[in-house]
Amino acid sequence: MIIDGHAHLVPPALLEAVRDRRSEFASTEVIDKDGSVAFAFAGGKPTRPVAGKLSDLDKRTAWMDAQRIDRQVFAGWLDMFGYELPAEEGAIWSRMINDALIAHGKADDRFIPMGTVPLQDGKAAAAELEHLAGQGVKGVMIGTQPKGVGGVLDDGALDPFWEAAHRLGSVITIHPVFDSGDARNGDYGMNNAVGRITDTLIAVSRLIYAGHVQRFSNAKIVVGIGGAALPYALGRLRRNYKMDPENLADPDVAVRGMYYDTIVQDHGALRLLIDTVGADRLMMGSDMPFPIGDLEPLDLIAAHDFTDAQRTSINGGLVARLLDL
């Protein structure tokens, strides 16, 4: 079975729920725009409107058929996770999103939902992770910057979330947010080309040095976009660790203890990733429907000399094991 391990979907029913329930969210402005909706959380700047491709189910399934993909692991859309909201409101917002994602997965078993959590509050995030586990959802996708731009995943206030993920054995996919936090990425499409990489690299490097990968080792951490330059930066991360081993965790141990998708769009980059972490740590992913992703994800894998067992694992076996499919 071929499984796409990294995709995004906003079910039409979720957009309906957002419109119907907008009065419940005092800190959320729902902005009708171009036949879709955008959001402004807690007085912040508006998000992009939800792109039509995020909700077009017919085109989605047609693309999957054309790419020979049997099933797809999908999360929501990072722009609408609402980490800037007050904790109580954020918890209700996350539950609304999760209810829609779960319902879509139940209606069409080709789609496997990954939930969201109110990451602005560690206890609320842990509670929602527990709820999702009770609903049979084995993992969540989280953004790199909780509490908005500048937030960090190793914040001690998030320990209840990481402890719950460790206890439950949850899959935690780390994904960049729209604003990398560096204004220099605002031109030339660089938030996509570069900002996603730097944002993820910083967030995950902090987790590595803080010791989270070892401390919460039963959580299955997946680093999106092929590890976001971690393989290339590993020598420097290692050198920094050796300069201060009493206060930093070992990056070699951490990098080998996480999982990665194949969204690197380059044969040499994929080879480096394999050489660094091993083929058994890789899962095929597309980032569907975003153009910056890999919308022909099997081609890159087919071009490498994997064994049959490795190819089977990358193209769906690892995801099936992690999510108990």
Tab-separated table of C-alpha atoms in Angstrom:
chain	number	residue	atom	x	y	z
A	1	MET	CA	0.000	0.000	0.000
A	2	ILE	CA	1.374	3.418	-1.009
A	3	ILE	CA	0.814	6.051	1.704
A	4	ASP	CA	1.582	9.752	1.433
A	5	GLY	CA	2.836	10.664	4.904
A	6	HIS	CA	2.620	14.468	4.686
A	7	ALA	CA	-0.340	16.393	3.281
A	8	HIS	CA	-2.814	19.107	4.236
A	9	LEU	CA	-6.580	19.248	3.885
A	10	VAL	CA	-9.311	21.612	5.068
A	11	PRO	CA	-12.557	19.639	4.679
A	12	PRO	CA	-15.487	21.696	3.378
A	13	ALA	CA	-17.369	20.769	6.562
A	14	LEU	CA	-14.691	22.556	8.591
A	15	LEU	CA	-15.199	25.770	6.653
A	16	GLU	CA	-18.929	25.456	7.269
A	17	ALA	CA	-18.308	24.961	10.993
A	18	VAL	CA	-16.041	28.016	11.110
A	19	ARG	CA	-18.724	30.186	9.533
A	20	ASP	CA	-21.539	28.743	11.649
A	21	ARG	CA	-19.656	29.056	14.947
A	22	ARG	CA	-17.760	32.300	14.457
A	23	SER	CA	-19.706	33.962	17.291
A	24	GLU	CA	-18.194	31.475	19.779
A	25	PHE	CA	-14.663	32.825	19.236
A	26	ALA	CA	-14.338	36.327	20.642
A	27	SER	CA	-10.629	36.592	19.774
A	28	THR	CA	-10.983	35.261	16.233
A	29	GLU	CA	-12.023	37.344	13.260
A	30	VAL	CA	-13.305	35.239	10.374
A	31	ILE	CA	-12.810	37.223	7.176
A	32	ASP	CA	-14.854	36.304	4.119
A	33	LYS	CA	-12.578	36.804	1.136
A	34	ASP	CA	-12.701	35.718	-2.514
A	35	GLY	CA	-15.261	33.013	-1.793
A	36	SER	CA	-13.114	31.607	1.011
A	37	VAL	CA	-12.151	32.678	4.517
A	38	ALA	CA	-9.090	34.111	6.198
A	39	PHE	CA	-8.477	34.548	9.919
A	40	ALA	CA	-7.101	37.150	12.298
A	41	PHE	CA	-6.284	35.755	15.724
A	42	ALA	CA	-6.161	37.943	18.832
A	43	GLY	CA	-5.918	41.137	16.816
A	44	GLY	CA	-3.001	39.921	14.694
A	45	LYS	CA	-2.569	40.352	10.971
A	46	PRO	CA	-4.888	38.282	8.761
A	47	THR	CA	-3.791	34.930	7.425
A	48	ARG	CA	-3.930	34.004	3.781
A	49	PRO	CA	-7.402	32.844	2.715
A	50	VAL	CA	-7.923	29.093	2.644
A	51	ALA	CA	-6.817	28.072	-0.853
A	52	GLY	CA	-9.379	26.205	-2.929
A	53	LYS	CA	-6.999	23.282	-3.442
A	54	LEU	CA	-7.032	22.673	0.312
A	55	SER	CA	-10.722	21.780	0.163
A	56	ASP	CA	-11.235	20.373	-3.351
A	57	LEU	CA	-11.829	16.690	-2.642
A	58	ASP	CA	-12.414	15.653	-6.251
A	59	LYS	CA	-9.098	17.071	-7.435
A	60	ARG	CA	-7.390	15.596	-4.392
A	61	THR	CA	-8.526	12.048	-5.071
A	62	ALA	CA	-7.833	12.426	-8.806
A	63	TRP	CA	-4.266	13.476	-7.995
A	64	MET	CA	-3.850	10.536	-5.627
A	65	ASP	CA	-5.068	8.145	-8.313
A	66	ALA	CA	-2.694	9.644	-10.879
A	67	GLN	CA	0.226	9.337	-8.455
A	68	ARG	CA	-0.699	5.749	-7.503
A	69	ILE	CA	-1.207	6.771	-3.862
A	70	ASP	CA	-3.630	4.538	-1.961
A	71	ARG	CA	-3.965	6.551	1.249
A	72	GLN	CA	-2.914	9.926	2.559
A	73	VAL	CA	-2.031	11.136	6.045
A	74	PHE	CA	-3.427	14.652	6.299
A	75	ALA	CA	-3.321	17.464	8.795
A	76	GLY	CA	-5.107	20.767	8.705
A	77	TRP	CA	-3.552	24.021	7.559
A	78	LEU	CA	-0.961	25.643	9.804
A	79	ASP	CA	-2.234	29.186	9.193
A	80	MET	CA	-5.489	28.358	10.986
A	81	PHE	CA	-4.112	26.563	14.050
A	82	GLY	CA	-4.654	29.711	16.121
A	83	TYR	CA	-1.746	29.490	18.576
A	84	GLU	CA	-2.161	33.204	19.306
A	85	LEU	CA	-5.586	32.673	20.894
A	86	PRO	CA	-6.160	32.639	24.665
A	87	ALA	CA	-5.774	29.081	25.924
A	88	GLU	CA	-9.435	28.354	26.618
A	89	GLU	CA	-10.580	29.685	23.262
A	90	GLY	CA	-7.690	27.928	21.542
A	91	ALA	CA	-8.752	24.604	23.039
A	92	ILE	CA	-12.284	24.966	21.652
A	93	TRP	CA	-10.896	26.054	18.261
A	94	SER	CA	-8.599	23.010	18.114
A	95	ARG	CA	-11.458	20.685	19.035
A	96	MET	CA	-13.596	22.140	16.232
A	97	ILE	CA	-10.805	21.499	13.716
A	98	ASN	CA	-10.178	18.002	15.030
A	99	ASP	CA	-13.835	17.030	14.921
A	100	ALA	CA	-13.940	17.930	11.223
A	101	LEU	CA	-10.694	16.120	10.410
A	102	ILE	CA	-11.799	12.988	12.246
A	103	ALA	CA	-15.200	13.039	10.561
A	104	HIS	CA	-13.569	13.258	7.154
A	105	GLY	CA	-11.314	10.322	7.932
A	106	LYS	CA	-14.300	8.255	9.016
A	107	ALA	CA	-16.239	9.165	5.878
A	108	ASP	CA	-13.379	8.196	3.542
A	109	ASP	CA	-10.784	5.758	4.853
A	110	ARG	CA	-8.306	6.751	2.149
A	111	PHE	CA	-7.615	9.725	4.426
A	112	ILE	CA	-5.872	9.381	7.798
A	113	PRO	CA	-6.172	12.437	10.058
A	114	MET	CA	-3.443	14.030	12.140
A	115	GLY	CA	-4.916	16.309	14.770
A	116	THR	CA	-3.960	19.720	16.071
A	117	VAL	CA	-3.541	20.885	19.671
A	118	PRO	CA	-3.697	24.314	21.378
A	119	LEU	CA	0.063	24.561	21.675
A	120	GLN	CA	-0.101	27.954	23.393
A	121	ASP	CA	-0.820	26.049	26.621
A	122	GLY	CA	0.984	22.844	27.577
A	123	LYS	CA	-1.776	21.423	29.757
A	124	ALA	CA	-4.503	22.177	27.226
A	125	ALA	CA	-2.374	20.645	24.460
A	126	ALA	CA	-1.852	17.519	26.564
A	127	ALA	CA	-5.586	17.245	27.225
A	128	GLU	CA	-6.402	17.479	23.513
A	129	LEU	CA	-3.722	14.917	22.685
A	130	GLU	CA	-5.350	12.556	25.198
A	131	HIS	CA	-8.748	13.202	23.617
A	132	LEU	CA	-7.413	12.468	20.141
A	133	ALA	CA	-5.852	9.227	21.319
A	134	GLY	CA	-9.237	8.224	22.690
A	135	GLN	CA	-10.700	8.874	19.245
A	136	GLY	CA	-8.111	6.617	17.616
A	137	VAL	CA	-5.990	9.455	16.227
A	138	LYS	CA	-2.370	8.451	16.741
A	139	GLY	CA	-0.653	11.758	16.161
A	140	VAL	CA	-0.692	15.495	15.600
A	141	MET	CA	1.015	18.068	13.464
A	142	ILE	CA	2.427	21.008	15.396
A	143	GLY	CA	3.854	24.308	14.222
A	144	THR	CA	7.374	25.419	15.010
A	145	GLN	CA	6.371	28.570	16.903
A	146	PRO	CA	3.779	28.146	19.650
A	147	LYS	CA	2.303	31.354	21.061
A	148	GLY	CA	3.024	33.098	17.762
A	149	VAL	CA	6.247	34.345	16.193
A	150	GLY	CA	9.244	33.690	18.425
A	151	GLY	CA	7.684	30.867	20.438
A	152	VAL	CA	9.838	27.785	21.076
A	153	LEU	CA	8.923	24.119	21.330
A	154	ASP	CA	11.320	23.503	24.229
A	155	ASP	CA	9.478	26.023	26.416
A	156	GLY	CA	9.164	24.386	29.846
A	157	ALA	CA	5.469	25.292	29.905
A	158	LEU	CA	4.980	22.723	27.124
A	159	ASP	CA	6.390	19.841	29.166
A	160	PRO	CA	2.873	18.472	29.922
A	161	PHE	CA	2.331	18.112	26.170
A	162	TRP	CA	5.643	16.331	25.609
A	163	GLU	CA	5.033	14.110	28.641
A	164	ALA	CA	1.639	13.108	27.245
A	165	ALA	CA	3.172	12.407	23.822
A	166	HIS	CA	5.787	10.197	25.492
A	167	ARG	CA	3.213	8.342	27.565
A	168	LEU	CA	0.866	7.789	24.622
A	169	GLY	CA	3.573	7.027	22.066
A	170	SER	CA	2.131	9.737	19.825
A	171	VAL	CA	3.462	10.706	16.420
A	172	ILE	CA	4.428	14.399	16.526
A	173	THR	CA	5.077	15.941	13.121
A	174	ILE	CA	6.908	19.264	13.295
A	175	HIS	CA	6.001	21.669	10.509
A	176	PRO	CA	7.102	25.250	9.776
A	177	VAL	CA	4.648	28.101	10.173
A	178	PHE	CA	4.002	30.790	7.564
A	179	ASP	CA	6.060	33.560	9.176
A	180	SER	CA	9.609	32.343	9.735
A	181	GLY	CA	10.256	35.288	12.026
A	182	ASP	CA	12.874	36.817	9.720
A	183	ALA	CA	11.736	39.806	7.646
A	184	ARG	CA	14.521	39.155	5.124
A	185	ASN	CA	12.463	36.223	3.815
A	186	GLY	CA	9.622	38.525	2.769
A	187	ASP	CA	10.802	38.880	-0.844
A	188	TYR	CA	11.406	36.536	-3.776
A	189	GLY	CA	9.152	33.828	-2.368
A	190	MET	CA	11.826	33.125	0.238
A	191	ASN	CA	9.419	32.306	3.051
A	192	ASN	CA	8.729	29.155	1.038
A	193	ALA	CA	12.188	28.545	-0.394
A	194	VAL	CA	14.291	29.387	2.679
A	195	GLY	CA	12.151	30.464	5.634
A	196	ARG	CA	10.522	27.066	6.042
A	197	ILE	CA	13.991	25.527	6.295
A	198	THR	CA	15.496	27.975	8.781
A	199	ASP	CA	12.353	28.033	10.926
A	200	THR	CA	12.254	24.249	11.234
A	201	LEU	CA	16.009	23.924	11.704
A	202	ILE	CA	15.983	26.369	14.620
A	203	ALA	CA	12.936	24.807	16.291
A	204	VAL	CA	14.245	21.254	16.030
A	205	SER	CA	17.817	22.175	17.005
A	206	ARG	CA	16.459	23.657	20.226
A	207	LEU	CA	14.600	20.408	20.944
A	208	ILE	CA	17.771	18.450	20.237
A	209	TYR	CA	19.983	20.477	22.544
A	210	ALA	CA	17.304	20.632	25.252
A	211	GLY	CA	17.313	16.827	25.332
A	212	HIS	CA	13.661	16.360	24.368
A	213	VAL	CA	14.323	13.602	21.843
A	214	GLN	CA	15.941	11.409	24.492
A	215	ARG	CA	13.802	12.545	27.422
A	216	PHE	CA	10.513	11.913	25.587
A	217	SER	CA	11.825	9.044	23.519
A	218	ASN	CA	8.506	7.213	23.199
A	219	ALA	CA	7.096	10.142	21.211
A	220	LYS	CA	7.716	9.587	17.507
A	221	ILE	CA	9.007	12.945	16.277
A	222	VAL	CA	8.784	13.489	12.523
A	223	VAL	CA	10.695	16.437	11.060
A	224	GLY	CA	9.076	17.752	7.915
A	225	ILE	CA	10.703	18.850	4.650
A	226	GLY	CA	13.394	16.209	4.828
A	227	GLY	CA	14.804	17.308	8.164
A	228	ALA	CA	15.165	20.949	7.098
A	229	ALA	CA	18.961	20.990	6.567
A	230	LEU	CA	19.689	18.979	9.738
A	231	PRO	CA	21.903	16.494	7.838
A	232	TYR	CA	23.963	19.310	6.325
A	233	ALA	CA	24.249	21.137	9.674
A	234	LEU	CA	24.983	18.046	11.778
A	235	GLY	CA	28.749	18.536	11.835
A	236	ARG	CA	28.360	22.027	13.188
A	237	LEU	CA	25.703	20.937	15.695
A	238	ARG	CA	28.076	18.203	16.835
A	239	ARG	CA	30.961	20.628	17.223
A	240	ASN	CA	28.834	22.970	19.317
A	241	TYR	CA	27.779	20.047	21.528
A	242	LYS	CA	31.392	18.992	22.122
A	243	MET	CA	32.202	22.500	23.270
A	244	ASP	CA	29.544	22.295	26.007
A	245	PRO	CA	28.562	18.634	26.602
A	246	GLU	CA	27.461	19.239	30.194
A	247	ASN	CA	24.625	21.527	29.125
A	248	LEU	CA	23.664	20.238	25.673
A	249	ALA	CA	22.237	16.898	24.530
A	250	ASP	CA	24.040	14.875	21.853
A	251	PRO	CA	22.756	15.824	18.372
A	252	ASP	CA	23.933	12.565	16.785
A	253	VAL	CA	21.743	10.534	19.118
A	254	ALA	CA	18.778	12.867	18.573
A	255	VAL	CA	19.014	13.002	14.783
A	256	ARG	CA	19.081	9.196	14.592
A	257	GLY	CA	16.102	9.027	16.956
A	258	MET	CA	13.670	11.017	14.793
A	259	TYR	CA	11.856	10.400	11.505
A	260	TYR	CA	11.806	12.385	8.263
A	261	ASP	CA	9.769	12.826	5.109
A	262	THR	CA	11.252	12.854	1.616
A	263	ILE	CA	10.251	16.388	0.581
A	264	VAL	CA	13.719	17.546	-0.485
A	265	GLN	CA	13.236	17.830	-4.289
A	266	ASP	CA	16.855	16.909	-4.953
A	267	HIS	CA	18.571	13.566	-5.485
A	268	GLY	CA	21.777	14.555	-3.695
A	269	ALA	CA	19.864	15.906	-0.714
A	270	LEU	CA	17.908	12.676	-0.436
A	271	ARG	CA	21.140	10.667	-0.555
A	272	LEU	CA	22.632	12.786	2.238
A	273	LEU	CA	19.500	12.302	4.320
A	274	ILE	CA	19.664	8.533	3.818
A	275	ASP	CA	23.369	8.419	4.645
A	276	THR	CA	22.788	10.479	7.801
A	277	VAL	CA	19.710	8.819	9.351
A	278	GLY	CA	19.162	5.574	7.436
A	279	ALA	CA	16.450	4.607	4.972
A	280	ASP	CA	14.381	3.078	7.771
A	281	ARG	CA	13.702	6.588	9.144
A	282	LEU	CA	12.175	7.958	5.939
A	283	MET	CA	8.582	8.269	4.785
A	284	MET	CA	7.351	9.458	1.409
A	285	GLY	CA	5.566	12.803	1.547
A	286	SER	CA	4.124	15.354	-0.848
A	287	ASP	CA	3.032	18.459	1.134
A	288	MET	CA	-0.079	18.301	-1.055
A	289	PRO	CA	-1.583	20.661	-2.259
A	290	PHE	CA	1.169	23.272	-2.004
A	291	PRO	CA	3.278	23.923	-5.129
A	292	ILE	CA	6.478	24.158	-3.041
A	293	GLY	CA	5.967	20.491	-2.130
A	294	ASP	CA	6.748	17.412	-4.200
A	295	LEU	CA	3.629	16.666	-6.210
A	296	GLU	CA	5.219	13.655	-7.922
A	297	PRO	CA	6.646	12.165	-4.730
A	298	LEU	CA	7.228	8.602	-5.922
A	299	ASP	CA	9.559	9.685	-8.725
A	300	LEU	CA	12.386	10.818	-6.443
A	301	ILE	CA	12.267	7.549	-4.531
A	302	ALA	CA	12.115	5.469	-7.697
A	303	ALA	CA	15.365	7.067	-8.892
A	304	HIS	CA	17.390	5.667	-5.966
A	305	ASP	CA	18.789	2.181	-5.552
A	306	PHE	CA	16.737	1.156	-2.529
A	307	THR	CA	16.180	-2.477	-1.720
A	308	ASP	CA	12.630	-3.718	-2.130
A	309	ALA	CA	12.227	-3.744	1.653
A	310	GLN	CA	13.475	-0.160	1.966
A	311	ARG	CA	11.228	1.060	-0.830
A	312	THR	CA	8.218	-0.634	0.769
A	313	SER	CA	9.008	1.009	4.101
A	314	ILE	CA	9.485	4.493	2.628
A	315	ASN	CA	6.379	4.297	0.446
A	316	GLY	CA	4.034	3.458	3.280
A	317	GLY	CA	5.392	0.800	5.590
A	318	LEU	CA	6.938	3.191	8.120
A	319	VAL	CA	3.799	5.351	8.303
A	320	ALA	CA	1.677	2.241	8.788
A	321	ARG	CA	3.889	1.110	11.658
A	322	LEU	CA	4.002	4.488	13.382
A	323	LEU	CA	0.250	5.043	13.120
A	324	ASP	CA	-0.753	1.392	13.716
A	325	LEU	CA	-2.651	1.260	10.428
